[in-house]
mmCIF file of C-alpha atoms and ligand atoms in Angstrom:
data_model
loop_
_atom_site.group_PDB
_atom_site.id
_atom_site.type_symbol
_atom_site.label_atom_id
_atom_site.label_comp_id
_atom_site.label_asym_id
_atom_site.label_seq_id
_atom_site.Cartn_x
_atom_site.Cartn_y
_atom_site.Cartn_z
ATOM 1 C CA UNK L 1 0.000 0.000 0.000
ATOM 2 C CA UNK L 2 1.419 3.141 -0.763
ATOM 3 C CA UNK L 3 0.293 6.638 0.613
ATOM 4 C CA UNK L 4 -3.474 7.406 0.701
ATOM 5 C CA UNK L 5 -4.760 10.217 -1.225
ATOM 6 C CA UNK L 6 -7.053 12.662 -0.562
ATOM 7 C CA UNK L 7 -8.819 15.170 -3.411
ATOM 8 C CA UNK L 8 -10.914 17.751 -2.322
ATOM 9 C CA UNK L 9 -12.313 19.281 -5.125
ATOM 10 C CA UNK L 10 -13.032 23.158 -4.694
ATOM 11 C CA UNK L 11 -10.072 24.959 -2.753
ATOM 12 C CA UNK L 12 -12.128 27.539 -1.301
ATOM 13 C CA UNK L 13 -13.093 27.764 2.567
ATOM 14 C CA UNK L 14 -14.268 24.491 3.018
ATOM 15 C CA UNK L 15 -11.863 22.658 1.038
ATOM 16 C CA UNK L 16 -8.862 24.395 1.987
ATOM 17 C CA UNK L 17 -9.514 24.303 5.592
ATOM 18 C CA UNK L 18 -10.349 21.100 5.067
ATOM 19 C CA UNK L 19 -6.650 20.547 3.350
ATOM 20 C CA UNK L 20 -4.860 21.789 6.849
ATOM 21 C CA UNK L 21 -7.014 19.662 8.776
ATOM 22 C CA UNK L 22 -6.106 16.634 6.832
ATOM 23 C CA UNK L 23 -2.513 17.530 6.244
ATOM 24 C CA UNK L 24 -1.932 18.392 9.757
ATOM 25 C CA UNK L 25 -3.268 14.661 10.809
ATOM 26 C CA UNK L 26 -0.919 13.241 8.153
ATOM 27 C CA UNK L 27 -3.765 11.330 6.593
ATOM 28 C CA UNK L 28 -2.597 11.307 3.059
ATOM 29 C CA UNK L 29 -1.150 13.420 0.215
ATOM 30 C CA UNK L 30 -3.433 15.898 -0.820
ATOM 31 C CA UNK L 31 -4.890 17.613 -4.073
ATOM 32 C CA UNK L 32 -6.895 21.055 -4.083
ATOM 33 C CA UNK L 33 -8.318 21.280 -7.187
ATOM 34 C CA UNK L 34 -10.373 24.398 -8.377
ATOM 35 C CA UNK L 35 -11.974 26.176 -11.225
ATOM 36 C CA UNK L 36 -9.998 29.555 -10.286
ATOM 37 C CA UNK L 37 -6.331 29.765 -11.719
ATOM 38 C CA UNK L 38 -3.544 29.950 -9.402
ATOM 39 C CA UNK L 39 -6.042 29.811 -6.286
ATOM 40 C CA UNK L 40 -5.404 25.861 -5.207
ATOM 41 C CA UNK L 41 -1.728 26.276 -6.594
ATOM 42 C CA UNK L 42 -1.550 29.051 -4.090
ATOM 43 C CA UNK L 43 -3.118 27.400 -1.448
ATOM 44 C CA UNK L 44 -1.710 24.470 -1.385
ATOM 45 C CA UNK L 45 1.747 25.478 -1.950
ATOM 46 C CA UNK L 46 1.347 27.709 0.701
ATOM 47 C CA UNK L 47 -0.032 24.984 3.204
ATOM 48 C CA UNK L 48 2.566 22.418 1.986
ATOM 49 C CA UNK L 49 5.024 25.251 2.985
ATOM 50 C CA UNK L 50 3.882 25.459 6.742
ATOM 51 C CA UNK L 51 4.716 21.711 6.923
ATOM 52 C CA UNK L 52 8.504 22.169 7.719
ATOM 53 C CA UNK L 53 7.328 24.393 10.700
ATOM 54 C CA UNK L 54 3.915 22.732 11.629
ATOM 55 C CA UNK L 55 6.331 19.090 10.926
ATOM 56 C CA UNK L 56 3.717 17.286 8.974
ATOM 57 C CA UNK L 57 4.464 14.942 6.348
ATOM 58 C CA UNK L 58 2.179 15.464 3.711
ATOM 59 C CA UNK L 59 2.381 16.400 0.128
ATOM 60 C CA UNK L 60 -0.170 18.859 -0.824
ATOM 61 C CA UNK L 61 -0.677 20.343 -4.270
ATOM 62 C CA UNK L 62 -3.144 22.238 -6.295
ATOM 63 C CA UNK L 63 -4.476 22.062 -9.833
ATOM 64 C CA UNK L 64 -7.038 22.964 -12.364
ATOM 65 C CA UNK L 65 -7.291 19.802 -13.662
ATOM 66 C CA UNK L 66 -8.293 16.276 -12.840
ATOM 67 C CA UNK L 67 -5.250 13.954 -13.659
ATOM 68 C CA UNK L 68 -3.443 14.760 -10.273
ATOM 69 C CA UNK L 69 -7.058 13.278 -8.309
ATOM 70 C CA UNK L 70 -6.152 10.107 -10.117
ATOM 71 C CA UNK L 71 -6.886 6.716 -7.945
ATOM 72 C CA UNK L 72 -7.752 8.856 -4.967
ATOM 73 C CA UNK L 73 -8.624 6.978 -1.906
ATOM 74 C CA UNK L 74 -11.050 9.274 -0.735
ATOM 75 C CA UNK L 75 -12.878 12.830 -2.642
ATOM 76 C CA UNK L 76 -14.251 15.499 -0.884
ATOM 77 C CA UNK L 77 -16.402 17.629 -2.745
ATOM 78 C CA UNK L 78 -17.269 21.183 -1.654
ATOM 79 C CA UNK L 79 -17.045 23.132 -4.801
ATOM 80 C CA UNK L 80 -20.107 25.098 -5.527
ATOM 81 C CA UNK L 81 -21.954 28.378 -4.254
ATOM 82 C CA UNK L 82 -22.220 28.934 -0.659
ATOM 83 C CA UNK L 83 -24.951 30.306 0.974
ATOM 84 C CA UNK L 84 -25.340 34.132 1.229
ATOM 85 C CA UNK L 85 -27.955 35.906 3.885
ATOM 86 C CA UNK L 86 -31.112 35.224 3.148
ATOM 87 C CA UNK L 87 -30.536 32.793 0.618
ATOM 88 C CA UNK L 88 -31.419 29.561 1.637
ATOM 89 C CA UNK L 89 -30.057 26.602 0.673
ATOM 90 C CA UNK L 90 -32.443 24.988 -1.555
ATOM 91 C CA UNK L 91 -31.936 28.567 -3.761
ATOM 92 C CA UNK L 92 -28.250 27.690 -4.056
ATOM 93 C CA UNK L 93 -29.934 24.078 -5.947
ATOM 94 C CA UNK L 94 -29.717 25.203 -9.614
ATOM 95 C CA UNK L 95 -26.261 26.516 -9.489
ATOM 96 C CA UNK L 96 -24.735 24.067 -7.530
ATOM 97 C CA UNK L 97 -26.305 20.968 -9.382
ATOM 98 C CA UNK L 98 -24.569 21.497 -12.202
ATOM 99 C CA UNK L 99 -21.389 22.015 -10.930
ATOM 100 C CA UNK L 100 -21.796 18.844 -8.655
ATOM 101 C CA UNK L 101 -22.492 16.735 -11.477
ATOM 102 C CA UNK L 102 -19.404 18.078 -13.796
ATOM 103 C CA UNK L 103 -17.296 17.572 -10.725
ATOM 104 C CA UNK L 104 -18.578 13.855 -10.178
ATOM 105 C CA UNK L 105 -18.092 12.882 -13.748
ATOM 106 C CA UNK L 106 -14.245 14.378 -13.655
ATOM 107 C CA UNK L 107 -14.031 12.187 -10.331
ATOM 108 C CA UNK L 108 -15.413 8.851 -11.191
ATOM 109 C CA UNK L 109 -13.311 8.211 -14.319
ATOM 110 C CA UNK L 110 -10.246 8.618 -12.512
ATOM 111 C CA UNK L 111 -10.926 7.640 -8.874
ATOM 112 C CA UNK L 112 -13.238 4.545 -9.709
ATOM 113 C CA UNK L 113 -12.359 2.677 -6.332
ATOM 114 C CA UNK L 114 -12.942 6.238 -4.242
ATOM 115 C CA UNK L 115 -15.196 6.972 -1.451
ATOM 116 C CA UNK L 116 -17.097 10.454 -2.011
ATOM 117 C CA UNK L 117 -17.894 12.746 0.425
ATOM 118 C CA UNK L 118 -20.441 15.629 -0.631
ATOM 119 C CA UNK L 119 -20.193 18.780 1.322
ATOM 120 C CA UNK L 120 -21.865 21.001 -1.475
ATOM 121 C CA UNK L 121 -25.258 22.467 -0.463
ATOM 122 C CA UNK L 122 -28.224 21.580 -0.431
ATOM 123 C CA UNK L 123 -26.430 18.589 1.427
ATOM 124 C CA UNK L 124 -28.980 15.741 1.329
ATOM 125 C CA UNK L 125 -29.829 16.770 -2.345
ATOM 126 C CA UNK L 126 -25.766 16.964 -3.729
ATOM 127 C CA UNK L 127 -25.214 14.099 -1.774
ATOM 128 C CA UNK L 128 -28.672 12.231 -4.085
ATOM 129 C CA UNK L 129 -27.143 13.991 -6.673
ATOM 130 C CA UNK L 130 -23.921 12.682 -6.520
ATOM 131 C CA UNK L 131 -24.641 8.920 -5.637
ATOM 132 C CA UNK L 132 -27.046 8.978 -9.122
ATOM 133 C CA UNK L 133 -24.254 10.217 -11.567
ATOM 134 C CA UNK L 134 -21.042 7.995 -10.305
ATOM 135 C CA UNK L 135 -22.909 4.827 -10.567
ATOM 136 C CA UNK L 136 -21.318 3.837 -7.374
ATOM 137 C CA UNK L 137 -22.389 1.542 -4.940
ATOM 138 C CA UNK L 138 -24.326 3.471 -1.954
ATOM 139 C CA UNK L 139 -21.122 2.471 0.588
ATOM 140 C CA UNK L 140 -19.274 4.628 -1.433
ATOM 141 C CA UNK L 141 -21.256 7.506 -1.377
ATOM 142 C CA UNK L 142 -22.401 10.243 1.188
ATOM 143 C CA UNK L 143 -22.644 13.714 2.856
ATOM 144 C CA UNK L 144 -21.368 15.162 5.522
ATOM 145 C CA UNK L 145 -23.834 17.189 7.598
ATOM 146 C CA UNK L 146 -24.752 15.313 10.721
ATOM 147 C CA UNK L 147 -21.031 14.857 12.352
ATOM 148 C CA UNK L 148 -21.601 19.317 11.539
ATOM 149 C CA UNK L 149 -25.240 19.406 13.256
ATOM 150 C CA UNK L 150 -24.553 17.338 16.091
ATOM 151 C CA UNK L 151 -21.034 18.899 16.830
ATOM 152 C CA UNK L 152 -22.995 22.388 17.401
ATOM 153 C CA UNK L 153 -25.345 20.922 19.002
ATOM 154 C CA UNK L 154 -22.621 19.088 21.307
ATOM 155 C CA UNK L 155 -20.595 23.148 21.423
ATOM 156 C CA UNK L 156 -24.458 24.532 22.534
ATOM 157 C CA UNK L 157 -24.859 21.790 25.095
ATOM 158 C CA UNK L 158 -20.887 22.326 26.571
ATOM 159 C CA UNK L 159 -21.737 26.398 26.870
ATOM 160 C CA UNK L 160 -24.778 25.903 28.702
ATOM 161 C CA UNK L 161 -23.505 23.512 31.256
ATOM 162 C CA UNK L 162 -20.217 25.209 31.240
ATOM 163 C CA UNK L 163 -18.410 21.298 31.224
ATOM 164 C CA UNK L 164 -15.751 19.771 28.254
ATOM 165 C CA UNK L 165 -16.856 19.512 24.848
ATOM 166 C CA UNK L 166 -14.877 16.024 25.311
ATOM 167 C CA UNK L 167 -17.635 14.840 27.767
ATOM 168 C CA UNK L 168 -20.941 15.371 25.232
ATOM 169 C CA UNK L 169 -22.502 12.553 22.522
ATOM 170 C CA UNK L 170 -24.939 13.646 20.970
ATOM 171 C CA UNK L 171 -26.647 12.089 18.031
ATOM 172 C CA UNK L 172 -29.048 13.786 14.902
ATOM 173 C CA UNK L 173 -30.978 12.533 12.460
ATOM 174 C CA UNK L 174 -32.922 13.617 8.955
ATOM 175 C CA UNK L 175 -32.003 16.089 6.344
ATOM 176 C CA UNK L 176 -29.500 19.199 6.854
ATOM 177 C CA UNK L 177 -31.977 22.234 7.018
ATOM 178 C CA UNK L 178 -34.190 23.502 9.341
ATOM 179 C CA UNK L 179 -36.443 20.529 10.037
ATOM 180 C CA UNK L 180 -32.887 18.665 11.027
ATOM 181 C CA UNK L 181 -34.442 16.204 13.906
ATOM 182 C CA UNK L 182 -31.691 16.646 17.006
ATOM 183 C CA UNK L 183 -32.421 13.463 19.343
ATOM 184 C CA UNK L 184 -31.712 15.167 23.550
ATOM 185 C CA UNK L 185 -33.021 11.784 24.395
ATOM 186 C CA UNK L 186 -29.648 10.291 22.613
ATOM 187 C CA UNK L 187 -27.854 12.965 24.262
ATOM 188 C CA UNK L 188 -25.848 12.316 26.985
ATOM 189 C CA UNK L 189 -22.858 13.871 29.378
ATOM 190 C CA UNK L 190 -20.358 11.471 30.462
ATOM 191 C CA UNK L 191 -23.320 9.172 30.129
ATOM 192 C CA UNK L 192 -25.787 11.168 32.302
ATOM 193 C CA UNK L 193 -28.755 11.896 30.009
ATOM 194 C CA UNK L 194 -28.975 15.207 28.777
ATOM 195 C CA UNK L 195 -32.970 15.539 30.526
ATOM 196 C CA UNK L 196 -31.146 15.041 34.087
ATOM 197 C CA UNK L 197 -29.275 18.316 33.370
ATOM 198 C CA UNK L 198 -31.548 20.566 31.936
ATOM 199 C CA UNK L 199 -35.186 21.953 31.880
ATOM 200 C CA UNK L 200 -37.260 20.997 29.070
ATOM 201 C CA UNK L 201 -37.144 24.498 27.631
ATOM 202 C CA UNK L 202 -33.781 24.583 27.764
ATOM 203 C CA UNK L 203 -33.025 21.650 25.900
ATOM 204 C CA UNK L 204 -35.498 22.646 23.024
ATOM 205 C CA UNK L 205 -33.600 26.199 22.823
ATOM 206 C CA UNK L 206 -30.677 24.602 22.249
ATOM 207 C CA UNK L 207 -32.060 22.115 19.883
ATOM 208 C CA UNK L 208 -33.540 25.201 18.082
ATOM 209 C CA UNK L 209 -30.573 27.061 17.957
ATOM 210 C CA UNK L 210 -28.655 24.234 16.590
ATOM 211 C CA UNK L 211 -31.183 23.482 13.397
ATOM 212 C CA UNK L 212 -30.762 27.405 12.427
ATOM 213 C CA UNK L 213 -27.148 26.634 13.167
ATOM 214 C CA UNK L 214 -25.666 26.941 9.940
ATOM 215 C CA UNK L 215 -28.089 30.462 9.163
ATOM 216 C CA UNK L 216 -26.298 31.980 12.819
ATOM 217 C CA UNK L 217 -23.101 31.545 10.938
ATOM 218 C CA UNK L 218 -24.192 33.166 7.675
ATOM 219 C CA UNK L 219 -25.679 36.045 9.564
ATOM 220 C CA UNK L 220 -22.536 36.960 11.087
ATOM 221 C CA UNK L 221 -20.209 36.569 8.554
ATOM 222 C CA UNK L 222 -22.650 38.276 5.994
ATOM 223 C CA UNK L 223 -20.356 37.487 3.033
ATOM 224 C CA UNK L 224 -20.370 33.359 3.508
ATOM 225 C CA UNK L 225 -21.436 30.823 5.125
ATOM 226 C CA UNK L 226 -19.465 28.282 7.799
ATOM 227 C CA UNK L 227 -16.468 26.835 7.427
ATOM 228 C CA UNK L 228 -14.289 25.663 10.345
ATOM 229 C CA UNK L 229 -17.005 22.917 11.550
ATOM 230 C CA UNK L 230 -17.810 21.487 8.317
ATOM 231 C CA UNK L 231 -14.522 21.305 7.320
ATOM 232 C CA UNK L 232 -13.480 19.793 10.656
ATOM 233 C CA UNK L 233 -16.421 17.625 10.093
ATOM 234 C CA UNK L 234 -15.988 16.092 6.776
ATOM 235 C CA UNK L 235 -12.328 15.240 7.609
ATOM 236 C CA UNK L 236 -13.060 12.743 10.772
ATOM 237 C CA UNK L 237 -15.353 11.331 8.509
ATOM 238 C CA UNK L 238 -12.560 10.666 6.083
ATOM 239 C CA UNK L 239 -9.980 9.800 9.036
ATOM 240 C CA UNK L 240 -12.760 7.179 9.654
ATOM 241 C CA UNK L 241 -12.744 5.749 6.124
ATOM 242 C CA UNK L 242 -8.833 6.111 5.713
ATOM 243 C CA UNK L 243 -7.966 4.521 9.214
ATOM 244 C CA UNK L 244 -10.773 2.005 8.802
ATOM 245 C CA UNK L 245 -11.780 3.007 12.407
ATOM 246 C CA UNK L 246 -15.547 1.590 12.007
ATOM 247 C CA UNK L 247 -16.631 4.951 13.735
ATOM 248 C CA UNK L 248 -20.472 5.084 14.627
ATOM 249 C CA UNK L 249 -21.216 8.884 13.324
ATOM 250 C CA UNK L 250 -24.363 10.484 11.785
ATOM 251 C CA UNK L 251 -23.623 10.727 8.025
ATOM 252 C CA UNK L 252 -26.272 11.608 4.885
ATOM 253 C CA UNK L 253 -26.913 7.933 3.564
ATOM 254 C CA UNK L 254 -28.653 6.459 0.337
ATOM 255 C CA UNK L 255 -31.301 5.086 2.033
ATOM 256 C CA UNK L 256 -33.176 1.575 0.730
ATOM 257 C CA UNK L 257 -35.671 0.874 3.050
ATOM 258 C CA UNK L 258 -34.049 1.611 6.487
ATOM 259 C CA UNK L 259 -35.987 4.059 8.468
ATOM 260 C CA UNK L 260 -38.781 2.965 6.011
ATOM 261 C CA UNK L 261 -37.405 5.860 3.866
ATOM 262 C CA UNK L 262 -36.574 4.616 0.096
ATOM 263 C CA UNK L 263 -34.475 6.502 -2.694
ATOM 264 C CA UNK L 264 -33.853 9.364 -0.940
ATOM 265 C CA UNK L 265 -30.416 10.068 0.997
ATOM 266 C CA UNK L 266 -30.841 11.223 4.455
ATOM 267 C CA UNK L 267 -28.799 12.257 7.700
ATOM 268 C CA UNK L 268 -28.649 8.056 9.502
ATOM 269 C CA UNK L 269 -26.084 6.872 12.394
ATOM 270 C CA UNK L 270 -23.641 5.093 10.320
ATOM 271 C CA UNK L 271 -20.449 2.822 10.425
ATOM 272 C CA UNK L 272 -17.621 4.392 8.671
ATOM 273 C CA UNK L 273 -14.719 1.916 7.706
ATOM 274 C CA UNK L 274 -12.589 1.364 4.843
ATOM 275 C CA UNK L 275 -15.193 0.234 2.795
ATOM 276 C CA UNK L 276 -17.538 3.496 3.249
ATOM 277 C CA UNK L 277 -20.836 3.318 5.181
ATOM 278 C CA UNK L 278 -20.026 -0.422 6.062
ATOM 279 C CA UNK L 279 -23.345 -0.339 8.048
ATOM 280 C CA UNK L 280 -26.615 1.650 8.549
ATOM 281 C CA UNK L 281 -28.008 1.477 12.235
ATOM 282 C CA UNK L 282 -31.799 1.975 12.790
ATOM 283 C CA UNK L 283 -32.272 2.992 16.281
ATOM 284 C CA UNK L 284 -35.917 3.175 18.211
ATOM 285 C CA UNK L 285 -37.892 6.290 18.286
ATOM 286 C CA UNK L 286 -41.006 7.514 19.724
ATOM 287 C CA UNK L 287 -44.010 8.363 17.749
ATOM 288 C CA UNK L 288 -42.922 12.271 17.919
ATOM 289 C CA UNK L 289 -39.642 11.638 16.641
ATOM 290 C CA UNK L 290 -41.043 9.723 13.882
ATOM 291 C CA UNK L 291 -43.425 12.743 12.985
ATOM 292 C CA UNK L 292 -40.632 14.692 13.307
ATOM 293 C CA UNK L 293 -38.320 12.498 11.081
ATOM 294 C CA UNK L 294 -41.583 12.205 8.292
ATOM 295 C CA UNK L 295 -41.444 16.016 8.356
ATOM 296 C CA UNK L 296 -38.013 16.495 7.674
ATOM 297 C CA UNK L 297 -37.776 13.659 4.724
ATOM 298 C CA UNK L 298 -40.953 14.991 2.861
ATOM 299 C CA UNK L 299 -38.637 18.428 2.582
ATOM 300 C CA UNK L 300 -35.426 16.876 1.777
ATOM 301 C CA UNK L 301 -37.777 14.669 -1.138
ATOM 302 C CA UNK L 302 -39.163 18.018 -2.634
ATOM 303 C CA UNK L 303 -35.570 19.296 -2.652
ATOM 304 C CA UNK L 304 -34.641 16.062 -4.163
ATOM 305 C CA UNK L 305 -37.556 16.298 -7.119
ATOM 306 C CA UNK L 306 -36.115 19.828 -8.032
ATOM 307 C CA UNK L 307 -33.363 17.770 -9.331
ATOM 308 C CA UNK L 308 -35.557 16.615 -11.793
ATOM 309 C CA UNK L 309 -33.477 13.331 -12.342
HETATM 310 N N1 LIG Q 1 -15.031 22.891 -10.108
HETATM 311 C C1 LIG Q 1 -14.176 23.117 -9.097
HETATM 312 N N2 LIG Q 1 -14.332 24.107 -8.207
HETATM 313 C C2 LIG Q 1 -15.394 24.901 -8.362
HETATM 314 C C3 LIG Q 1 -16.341 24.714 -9.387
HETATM 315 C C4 LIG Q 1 -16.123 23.654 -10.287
HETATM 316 N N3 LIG Q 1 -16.963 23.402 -11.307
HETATM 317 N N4 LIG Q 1 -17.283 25.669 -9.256
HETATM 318 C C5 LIG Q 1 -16.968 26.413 -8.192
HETATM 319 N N5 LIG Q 1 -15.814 25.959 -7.655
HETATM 320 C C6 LIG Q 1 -15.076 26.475 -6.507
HETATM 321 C C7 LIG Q 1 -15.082 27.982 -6.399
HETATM 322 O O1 LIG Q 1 -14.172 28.544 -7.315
HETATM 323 C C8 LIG Q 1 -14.699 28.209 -4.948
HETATM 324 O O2 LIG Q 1 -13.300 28.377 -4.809
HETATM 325 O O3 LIG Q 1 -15.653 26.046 -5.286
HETATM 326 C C9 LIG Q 1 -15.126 26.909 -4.262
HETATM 327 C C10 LIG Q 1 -16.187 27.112 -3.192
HETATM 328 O O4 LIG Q 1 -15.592 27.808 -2.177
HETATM 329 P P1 LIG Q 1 -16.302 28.991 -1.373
HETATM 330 O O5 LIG Q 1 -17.003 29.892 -2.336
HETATM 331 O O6 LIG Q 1 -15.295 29.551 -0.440
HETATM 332 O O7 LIG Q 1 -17.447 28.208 -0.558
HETATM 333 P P2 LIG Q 1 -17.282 27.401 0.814
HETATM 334 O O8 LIG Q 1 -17.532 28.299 1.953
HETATM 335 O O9 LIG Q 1 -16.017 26.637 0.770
HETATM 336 O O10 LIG Q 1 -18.523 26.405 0.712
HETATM 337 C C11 LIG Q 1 -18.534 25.357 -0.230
HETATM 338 O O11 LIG Q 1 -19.812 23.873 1.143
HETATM 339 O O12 LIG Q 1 -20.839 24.168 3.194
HETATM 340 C C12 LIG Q 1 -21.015 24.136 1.807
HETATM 341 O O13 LIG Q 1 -22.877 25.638 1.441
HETATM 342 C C13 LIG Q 1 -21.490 25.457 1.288
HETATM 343 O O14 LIG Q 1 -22.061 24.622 -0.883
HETATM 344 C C14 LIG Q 1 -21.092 25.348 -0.157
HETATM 345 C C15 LIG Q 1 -19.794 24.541 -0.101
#
């Protein structure tokens, strides 16, 4: 086996964050690839250059062009449109379709053994998107949004109580927008559930807070949308996959019947492993969790039927 490789196509917040992230854990050599000339050069040359001081060993370079993203272990994809105020993300659907699908043909032809990873939004829809066009098997295709969702949720939870991010699990299901279905009674601290800890109304603030998550972001930053999290997020799903660490983490799933959801792809707990999603796990909910879960599929389906596939 020789060194893993990592292509993350679209070098701009998201994917170059994502870059450090990865090179710092030495999880592979990595390629930024971009539509924009001279900006994943830039960045990656850059980023391989704080590797003598940071002392991580990984190659990073940046193209224009697909050859370099040949037999890549693993492909991120965050290239599109982010989301600007008041824009929400099923507007940024037209634009980034088409860009999602030129990127996935580029990718499949050269990378036919790769696992992708879909950060482009409208998550759950890119993610259907991309699973249709590579003709890939469904292990070897997903999103990343719940590992994102459930690590704000986890920050929320830490602020409030005022204890270690370290000590908070959390777990999410459904689409990534703002019918997102946060599960407090999956929620624990150090294994105390979350309901011995706080009110009611406190828990469902936070829950709130963390399905307009994403919009809090966009609101302060005015001129894009998050960055830091998701990138963070997308690469332990990737360290997952590339270690084969069998991790158990919420990822956006073709679904085939689990959940009693079919065709549609959809936030799931997950075992991530070499081989991609190497299992779905269905846990129990109650009746409002289901409603809940029901709500948040029919809007990730209509999202999904804009596609018009
Ligand atoms: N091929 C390659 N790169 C492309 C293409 C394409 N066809 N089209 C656009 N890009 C590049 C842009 O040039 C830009 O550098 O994708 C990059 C996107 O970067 P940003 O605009 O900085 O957006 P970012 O904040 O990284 O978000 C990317 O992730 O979280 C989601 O909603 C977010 O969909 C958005 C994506």
């Amino acid at each position: 086996m020789g060194r893993k490789k990592i292509s993350i196509i679209g070098a701009g917040f998201v994917g170059a964050t994502a870059a450090h992230w990865a090179a710092e854990k030495e999880l592979g050599d990595i390629v930024l690839v971009d539509i924009i000339e001279g900006l994943p050069q830039g960045k990656a040359l850059d980023l391989f250059e704080a590797s003598p001081i940071e002392g991580f060993d990984s190659r990073v370079i940046g193209t224009n062009g697909y050859e370099e993203t040949k037999d890549s272990d693993v492909v991120i994809i965050t290239s599109g449109v982010p989301r600007k105020p008041g824009m929400s993300r099923e507007d940024l659907l037209e634009i980034n379709k088409k860009i999602v699908e030129s990127v996935v043909t580029e990718v499949v032809s050269r990378s036919p053994q790769a696992v992708l990873i879909v950060v482009t939004n409208p998550l759950d829809t890119m993610t259907y998107l991309a699973y249709k066009r590579s003709g890939f098997p469904r292990e070897r295709v997903m999103g990343m949004a719940g590992v994102l969702d459930t690590a704000r949720f986890r920050a929320f939870i830490a602020m409030e109580l005022g204890v270690s991010v370290e000590d908070i699990q959390a777990l999410l299901l459904g689409g990534h927008g703002d019918e997102m279905v946060p599960l407090p009674r999956y929620t624990t601290v150090s294994g105390i559930p979350l309901s011995q800890l706080l009110p009611k109304d406190r828990i469902d603030q936070l829950v709130d807070r963390t399905r307009k998550g994403g919009g809090e972001i966009v609101n302060l930053l005015k001129t894009g949308s998050a960055f830091y999290a998701p990138s963070a997020g997308v690469i332990q799903m990737a360290e997952a996959i590339l270690k084969d660490k069998k991790r158990i983490l919420p990822c956006c799933a073709y679904l085939d019947g689990e959940y009693g959801l079919r065709d549609i792809c959809f936030g799931v707990p997950v075992k991530l492993g070499a081989k991609g999603i190497e299992s779905i796990i269905e846990i129990e909910l109650t009746e409002e969790e289901k409603l809940l879960l029901a709500r948040s599929a029919e809007s990730v389906r209509k999202s999904i039927a804009e596609l018009k596939l």
